[in-house]
DNA sequence: AGGCGGTGTCAAGCTTCTTTCAGGCTTCGT
DNA sequence: ACGAAGCCTGAAAGAAGCTTGACACCGCCT
């Protein structure tokens, strides 16, 4: 919305489509970066922290679903718009479950693509780098938490979980939601407890992460 | 699913579809309210602050687009999922421009509806459900009561029982009703007394829970 | 190869919650 | 004032759920 326009990362392995998207989006005032495969996409997403990612499902190597899961696992919540050639419902569902925020079937009208990107940037948290609560803060780009001046290195999962807690302090994070957001659906629920434990130890006293028995965990002073 | 499921407002003028949606969503753990036209939808949305609104585009009187615009004009940012029978792109674009967050074309797979609702509820600020009476309030999602600024952690049963009292203050809650609502039918009636006792102790003075001898208990200042 | 950090699994130990019982206490009717 | 009925609460057993140490596995770097 500001002078430079929102930054969009386009991930697609098809050069003509890349060019088309880049041109269209630029013309609409977005500033566009392009990545041609999953690995490049992850690297670029972490480096430049775009406002939206437009992600093709079908790619050689790591496909769009995997890229999206990896992003979420790293704790990135950047809105993802998934592009696919297939229209079968199970695929659409899988896309959303992988953590995508929206879904568009090829071929699409460019107007619609733009409207959807706008909808995502409008509602998405503006790619905040830093989350805070009480004397705790978390820098997502470096995965470093700070508590009372002391800085604490976190692993990917630890940071993703803490982020989830920080995005909604004083409200309960259920195991289900944590599993869904931070892990791929196949993990055993206990893994959440395990990581909560690690975070508690790392974050020190007084405790900030509270258990709500039978429900989940919560951040509160 | 989760203990305090997300609240969904379904707006549709077609009773069979209403029923279908209500049943499906309830089964998935959402708590569902239904409105049959635009006016009712706006009123209900303001009253109950749902977590997501599922909105049919085609309705007599005020249509879905208008409802959505009115919501946004009032400053409500509740995520809106628009339902439509038409698949033409211009309509989809108009929906998103009216401020909808997502769009689904009828007929749709219920799985997909659910996946999309989940994707939307993941972001929105969780309008927490809060019950109040006198200087006492209760947040169901965190099971925390507040009395005169002092916050009090409650266990599952304690919170459920207090909820029941708070939903109907100044009217008598019989043991039978409490057993029926909070316990499975097999418990001995004395459990209720036991829990009333605990609540009284936790909530402190002056007492709010009064005994109505031979009948049950009541909330009153 | 070997070491290392990060991750996922399991099971035992521990804490907290729930329920029951029984005896003391209060209230009500006579 | 007395007895009966009903209410309240301490103690303790049992259940449910959380926490944590130990360990296996993986990918990565040396």
XYZ file of C-alpha atoms (C1' of nucleotides) in Angstrom:
502
model
C 0.000 0.000 0.000
C 2.998 2.245 0.540
C 5.119 3.865 -2.161
C 7.062 0.778 -3.219
C 4.064 -1.545 -3.519
C 3.855 -4.987 -1.980
C 6.617 -7.426 -2.773
C 5.587 -10.665 -4.430
C 7.723 -13.754 -4.855
C 6.702 -15.819 -7.864
C 7.803 -19.453 -7.841
C 7.380 -21.298 -11.119
C 9.534 -23.429 -13.381
C 7.993 -22.295 -16.620
C 9.847 -19.281 -18.106
C 7.003 -17.960 -20.289
C 4.637 -18.002 -17.353
C 7.300 -16.383 -15.171
C 7.606 -13.538 -17.640
C 3.900 -13.135 -17.979
C 3.378 -12.979 -14.238
C 6.287 -10.652 -13.651
C 5.038 -8.242 -16.277
C 1.426 -8.278 -15.160
C 2.206 -7.854 -11.494
C 4.769 -5.158 -12.058
C 2.235 -3.276 -14.143
C -0.136 -3.474 -11.189
C 2.382 -1.846 -8.916
C 3.826 -4.890 -7.186
C 7.523 -5.414 -6.973
C 8.304 -8.903 -8.168
C 11.014 -11.481 -7.516
C 11.129 -14.838 -9.281
C 12.422 -18.238 -8.220
C 12.493 -21.221 -10.577
C 12.508 -24.127 -8.140
C 11.730 -25.070 -4.571
C 15.194 -24.640 -3.167
C 15.634 -21.203 -4.672
C 12.170 -20.272 -3.429
C 12.979 -21.129 0.168
C 16.254 -19.256 0.062
C 14.728 -16.205 -1.532
C 11.735 -16.212 0.791
C 14.003 -16.192 3.816
C 16.275 -13.583 2.372
C 13.792 -11.050 1.120
C 10.719 -11.743 3.267
C 8.147 -11.003 0.566
C 4.602 -9.963 1.383
C 3.035 -12.745 -0.662
C 4.302 -15.870 -2.350
C 2.703 -17.178 -5.527
C 3.616 -20.813 -5.713
C 3.156 -23.325 -8.502
C 2.215 -26.766 -7.221
C 3.725 -28.694 -10.090
C 7.490 -28.333 -10.189
C 10.380 -30.696 -10.677
C 12.175 -31.568 -7.445
C 10.509 -30.125 -4.403
C 6.896 -29.429 -5.328
C 4.768 -26.537 -4.176
C 3.182 -28.420 -1.306
C 6.574 -29.332 0.090
C 7.858 -25.794 -0.273
C 4.845 -24.512 1.575
C 5.215 -26.999 4.404
C 8.882 -26.152 4.748
C 8.109 -22.480 4.914
C 5.556 -23.046 7.658
C 7.922 -25.341 9.490
C 10.469 -22.558 9.536
C 7.903 -20.382 11.155
C 7.194 -18.192 8.176
C 3.599 -17.117 7.900
C 3.885 -15.216 4.670
C 0.614 -15.661 2.769
C 0.891 -18.267 0.036
C -1.259 -18.393 -3.082
C -1.013 -21.791 -4.687
C -1.316 -22.260 -8.447
C -2.282 -25.567 -9.929
C -3.296 -27.058 -13.198
C -5.362 -29.703 -11.507
C -8.828 -29.007 -10.289
C -9.514 -32.167 -8.319
C -10.824 -31.383 -4.869
C -8.425 -33.619 -2.936
C -5.541 -31.592 -4.318
C -7.130 -28.341 -3.377
C -7.680 -29.625 0.098
C -4.123 -30.808 0.382
C -2.901 -27.421 -0.693
C -4.790 -25.657 2.032
C -3.698 -28.223 4.568
C -0.079 -27.722 3.638
C -0.548 -24.204 4.902
C -1.478 -22.321 1.745
C -3.840 -19.432 2.208
C -5.493 -19.500 -1.159
C -5.695 -21.500 -4.293
C -6.079 -20.694 -7.950
C -6.616 -23.093 -10.823
C -4.801 -22.655 -14.113
C -5.756 -21.256 -16.489
C -6.863 -18.180 -14.599
C -7.845 -14.632 -15.409
C -5.098 -12.227 -14.452
C -7.706 -9.949 -12.907
C -8.584 -12.700 -10.550
C -4.996 -13.405 -9.646
C -4.527 -9.771 -8.811
C -7.717 -9.565 -6.780
C -6.623 -12.566 -4.763
C -3.151 -11.269 -4.168
C -4.654 -8.016 -2.983
C -6.971 -9.920 -0.658
C -3.999 -11.741 0.818
C -1.827 -8.702 1.331
C -4.711 -6.781 2.787
C -5.392 -9.279 5.485
C -2.001 -10.812 6.040
C 0.072 -9.666 8.933
C 2.527 -7.363 7.190
C 5.431 -9.795 7.368
C 6.456 -8.678 10.807
C 9.940 -9.645 11.729
C 9.633 -9.178 15.392
C 7.043 -10.443 17.806
C 6.855 -9.343 21.397
C 5.138 -10.172 24.592
C 6.054 -9.018 28.067
C 9.852 -9.124 28.334
C 10.086 -11.709 25.584
C 10.663 -10.966 21.944
C 11.355 -13.081 18.929
C 13.163 -12.151 15.763
C 11.853 -14.468 13.097
C 14.524 -13.827 10.550
C 17.341 -14.867 12.863
C 15.269 -17.193 15.052
C 16.621 -15.523 18.103
C 14.511 -14.847 21.129
C 15.370 -12.251 23.725
C 14.300 -12.348 27.292
C 15.300 -9.639 29.704
C 18.282 -8.667 27.609
C 19.581 -12.228 27.352
C 19.466 -13.640 23.866
C 18.453 -17.193 23.125
C 19.064 -19.174 19.968
C 16.150 -21.294 18.834
C 15.916 -24.166 16.411
C 13.413 -24.088 13.553
C 10.675 -25.933 15.333
C 11.208 -24.120 18.567
C 10.923 -20.803 16.836
C 7.856 -21.802 14.840
C 6.105 -22.942 17.967
C 7.032 -19.865 19.928
C 5.846 -17.729 17.065
C 2.478 -19.393 17.155
C 2.223 -18.673 20.856
C 3.349 -15.097 20.400
C 0.861 -14.394 17.642
C -1.926 -14.929 20.074
C -0.834 -14.324 23.608
C -3.342 -15.019 26.384
C -5.255 -17.334 24.152
C -4.937 -21.062 24.150
C -2.934 -22.858 21.510
C -4.312 -26.359 21.109
C -2.053 -29.290 20.320
C -4.033 -29.865 17.177
C -3.446 -26.408 15.910
C 0.215 -26.564 16.772
C 0.589 -29.886 14.986
C -1.236 -28.574 12.000
C 0.793 -25.404 11.774
C 4.256 -26.509 12.779
C 4.414 -30.202 12.008
C 3.256 -32.259 9.080
C 0.153 -34.029 10.115
C 1.910 -37.317 10.794
C 3.505 -36.521 14.132
C 2.411 -37.829 17.501
C 0.782 -35.148 19.665
C 3.351 -35.576 22.379
C 5.919 -33.852 20.232
C 4.239 -30.579 21.080
C 4.699 -31.198 24.793
C 8.311 -32.035 24.171
C 8.922 -28.747 22.433
C 6.981 -26.758 24.939
C 9.293 -28.284 27.500
C 12.367 -27.192 25.617
C 11.046 -23.692 25.189
C 10.239 -23.433 28.855
C 13.729 -24.429 29.790
C 15.305 -22.059 27.330
C 13.106 -19.129 28.222
C 13.776 -19.416 31.923
C 11.889 -17.910 34.848
C 9.384 -16.662 35.577
C 7.462 -19.056 33.356
C 5.522 -17.557 30.470
C 4.117 -20.680 28.886
C 1.249 -22.037 30.894
C -0.540 -25.337 30.546
C -4.280 -25.380 30.142
C -4.987 -28.929 31.095
C -6.913 -30.902 28.519
C -6.687 -28.103 25.993
C -3.243 -26.817 25.223
C -0.791 -24.103 26.117
C -0.917 -20.389 26.546
C 1.409 -17.424 26.830
C 0.744 -15.258 29.849
C 2.743 -13.388 32.414
C -12.511 -31.148 17.837
C -10.938 -28.410 19.905
C -12.540 -27.703 23.205
C -13.962 -24.315 22.375
C -14.643 -24.644 18.652
C -14.604 -21.630 16.401
C -17.907 -19.917 15.862
C -19.228 -19.742 12.333
C -22.103 -17.618 11.113
C -23.825 -19.144 8.101
C -25.884 -16.764 5.989
C -28.116 -18.396 3.440
C -31.763 -18.203 2.447
C -32.135 -21.841 1.501
C -33.294 -23.944 4.476
C -32.021 -27.324 3.229
C -28.585 -25.893 2.617
C -28.702 -24.181 6.003
C -29.388 -27.478 7.666
C -26.712 -29.278 5.732
C -24.108 -26.671 6.596
C -25.119 -26.491 10.212
C -24.876 -30.217 10.616
C -21.595 -30.631 8.797
C -19.879 -27.797 10.585
C -21.185 -28.809 13.967
C -19.880 -32.302 13.388
C -16.474 -30.778 12.687
C -16.486 -29.033 16.012
C -17.540 -25.571 14.975
C -20.313 -23.849 16.750
C -22.791 -22.589 14.209
C -25.288 -19.762 14.021
C -27.555 -19.251 11.021
C -29.074 -16.129 9.514
C -31.540 -16.264 6.637
C -31.122 -12.824 5.112
C -28.784 -9.882 4.928
C -30.376 -7.840 7.679
C -30.358 -10.703 10.120
C -26.785 -11.469 9.154
C -25.537 -7.989 9.977
C -27.370 -7.956 13.282
C -26.130 -11.369 14.282
C -22.573 -10.636 13.201
C -22.461 -7.566 15.388
C -24.097 -9.272 18.292
C -22.117 -12.476 18.432
C -18.835 -11.562 16.745
C -18.282 -14.905 14.998
C -14.856 -16.097 13.962
C -15.852 -16.616 10.339
C -18.862 -15.729 8.217
C -19.988 -18.017 5.412
C -22.043 -15.855 3.103
C -24.220 -16.796 0.155
C -23.971 -14.283 -2.677
C -27.422 -14.886 -4.058
C -30.112 -13.834 -1.626
C -33.358 -11.895 -1.918
C -33.086 -8.343 -0.612
C -29.585 -7.433 0.383
C -27.231 -9.783 -1.429
C -23.977 -11.204 -0.154
C -21.801 -8.570 -1.752
C -23.799 -5.824 -0.097
C -23.682 -7.550 3.270
C -19.944 -7.898 2.985
C -19.448 -4.268 2.052
C -21.619 -3.146 4.946
C -19.622 -5.280 7.359
C -16.367 -3.797 6.143
C -17.816 -0.321 6.249
C -18.598 -0.846 9.904
C -14.992 -1.715 10.471
C -15.512 -5.405 11.026
C -12.630 -7.499 9.807
C -14.170 -10.893 10.449
C -13.053 -13.223 7.675
C -15.762 -13.808 5.084
C -16.057 -16.869 2.859
C -18.391 -16.178 -0.049
C -20.550 -18.898 -1.595
C -21.906 -18.582 -5.090
C -23.621 -20.652 -7.722
C -22.028 -18.670 -10.512
C -18.558 -19.402 -11.660
C -17.950 -16.475 -13.961
C -14.694 -14.757 -13.181
C -16.084 -11.217 -13.004
C -18.277 -12.319 -10.113
C -15.423 -13.854 -8.271
C -13.434 -10.706 -8.653
C -16.309 -8.597 -7.452
C -16.649 -10.791 -4.407
C -13.067 -10.340 -3.402
C -13.275 -6.632 -4.087
C -16.291 -6.333 -1.836
C -13.979 -7.424 0.961
C -14.479 -11.168 1.033
C -11.439 -13.166 2.046
C -12.215 -16.282 0.088
C -14.623 -17.640 -2.404
C -16.194 -21.012 -3.038
C -18.320 -22.086 -5.976
C -21.405 -24.222 -5.519
C -21.581 -27.109 -5.646
C -18.591 -27.699 -3.434
C -17.087 -30.604 -1.527
C -17.709 -30.243 2.180
C -14.098 -31.194 2.840
C -13.016 -28.204 0.911
C -15.388 -25.894 2.682
C -13.989 -27.077 5.964
C -10.387 -26.736 4.862
C -11.055 -23.182 3.766
C -12.840 -22.234 6.925
C -9.920 -23.610 8.881
C -7.487 -21.600 6.794
C -9.481 -18.471 7.571
C -9.896 -19.059 11.275
C -6.182 -19.566 11.600
C -5.557 -15.890 11.060
C -8.376 -13.859 12.509
C -8.193 -12.443 15.975
C -10.059 -14.967 18.080
C -13.138 -13.216 19.365
C -12.950 -14.877 22.754
C -16.135 -15.833 24.438
C -16.651 -14.111 27.689
C -19.438 -14.353 30.218
C -20.042 -11.747 32.875
C -22.027 -11.091 35.969
C -21.457 -8.376 38.521
C -17.699 -8.149 39.114
C -17.166 -11.711 37.911
C -16.258 -12.713 34.400
C -15.236 -15.946 32.784
C -13.185 -16.605 29.686
C -14.212 -20.025 28.437
C -11.329 -20.526 26.095
C -8.658 -20.113 28.728
C -10.819 -21.267 31.622
C -9.860 -18.237 33.578
C -12.279 -16.321 35.762
C -11.718 -12.760 36.894
C -13.123 -11.250 40.016
C -12.413 -7.660 40.868
C -9.340 -7.670 38.672
C -7.909 -10.801 40.282
C -7.614 -13.698 37.898
C -8.485 -17.218 38.891
C -7.574 -20.422 37.090
C -10.330 -22.995 36.898
C -10.290 -26.677 36.083
C -12.499 -28.100 33.351
C -15.398 -29.048 35.554
C -15.207 -25.908 37.611
C -15.345 -23.795 34.534
C -18.202 -25.757 33.008
C -20.249 -25.416 36.145
C -19.573 -21.722 36.509
C -20.478 -21.270 32.878
C -23.837 -22.844 33.509
C -24.461 -20.497 36.406
C -23.351 -17.485 34.412
C -25.554 -18.286 31.458
C -28.574 -17.796 33.654
C -27.830 -15.591 36.584
C -30.563 -14.997 39.162
C -32.251 -18.191 38.142
C -31.908 -21.464 39.945
C -29.674 -24.205 38.623
C -30.953 -27.547 39.820
C -28.614 -30.402 40.636
C -30.295 -32.496 37.979
C -29.612 -29.959 35.302
C -26.039 -29.492 36.404
C -25.449 -33.241 36.402
C -26.987 -33.536 33.008
C -25.015 -30.697 31.491
C -21.651 -31.069 33.132
C -21.427 -34.674 34.210
C -22.301 -37.923 32.532
C -25.433 -39.284 33.976
C -23.659 -41.773 36.229
C -22.399 -39.429 38.909
C -23.695 -39.067 42.411
C -25.548 -35.777 42.983
C -23.155 -34.780 45.696
C -20.451 -33.968 43.139
C -22.301 -30.802 42.344
C -22.127 -29.675 45.958
C -18.459 -30.501 46.014
C -17.772 -28.322 43.022
C -19.963 -25.514 44.195
C -17.847 -25.576 47.307
C -14.649 -25.285 45.355
C -15.983 -22.456 43.265
C -17.111 -20.562 46.324
C -13.684 -20.850 47.840
C -11.920 -19.806 44.672
C -14.225 -16.904 43.926
C -13.865 -15.409 47.389
C -16.031 -12.833 49.112
C -18.629 -11.524 48.987
C -20.332 -14.784 48.019
C -22.049 -14.893 44.650
C -23.277 -18.468 44.608
C -26.275 -18.929 46.841
C -27.958 -22.115 47.931
C -31.661 -22.547 47.347
C -32.446 -25.251 49.782
C -34.123 -28.292 48.324
C -33.688 -27.023 44.778
C -30.218 -26.032 43.721
C -27.930 -23.044 43.391
C -28.139 -19.559 42.014
C -25.878 -16.671 41.077
C -26.799 -13.380 42.720
C -25.005 -10.449 44.275
C 33.779 -42.466 9.457
C 32.622 -39.943 13.368
C 30.702 -36.137 15.818
C 26.922 -32.989 16.277
C 22.707 -30.585 16.573
C 18.006 -31.017 15.649
C 14.088 -33.990 15.696
C 10.619 -37.612 16.865
C 9.157 -41.601 20.063
C 8.334 -43.941 24.235
C 7.481 -44.933 28.904
C 7.920 -44.047 33.665
C 7.162 -40.649 37.141
C 4.691 -36.882 38.634
C 1.059 -33.414 39.166
C -3.497 -32.143 39.048
C -8.310 -33.120 38.703
C -12.306 -35.844 39.775
C -15.163 -38.567 42.474
C -16.691 -40.772 46.513
C -17.631 -41.333 51.339
C -18.670 -40.105 55.840
C -19.352 -37.186 59.558
C -20.338 -32.495 61.144
C -23.179 -28.512 60.445
C -27.268 -25.703 59.194
C -31.994 -25.058 58.296
C -36.776 -26.116 58.635
C -41.048 -27.929 60.427
C -43.479 -29.173 64.399
C -36.400 -27.160 71.577
C -36.050 -31.336 68.900
C -35.662 -34.318 65.092
C -35.252 -34.812 60.288
C -33.700 -33.422 56.035
C -30.502 -31.315 53.473
C -26.038 -29.040 52.844
C -20.983 -28.614 53.346
C -16.239 -30.168 53.432
C -11.816 -32.980 54.775
C -9.537 -36.987 53.420
C -8.217 -40.250 50.233
C -8.418 -43.311 46.271
C -8.386 -43.385 41.450
C -8.106 -41.421 36.813
C -6.444 -38.411 33.518
C -3.124 -35.672 31.618
C 1.484 -33.478 31.633
C 6.504 -33.648 31.928
C 10.968 -35.410 31.170
C 14.990 -38.448 30.675
C 16.670 -41.848 27.594
C 17.261 -43.194 23.125
C 17.048 -43.794 17.985
C 17.230 -41.431 13.727
C 18.478 -38.107 10.296
C 21.090 -34.811 7.626
C 25.156 -32.059 7.807
C 29.866 -30.812 8.546
C 34.727 -32.077 9.465
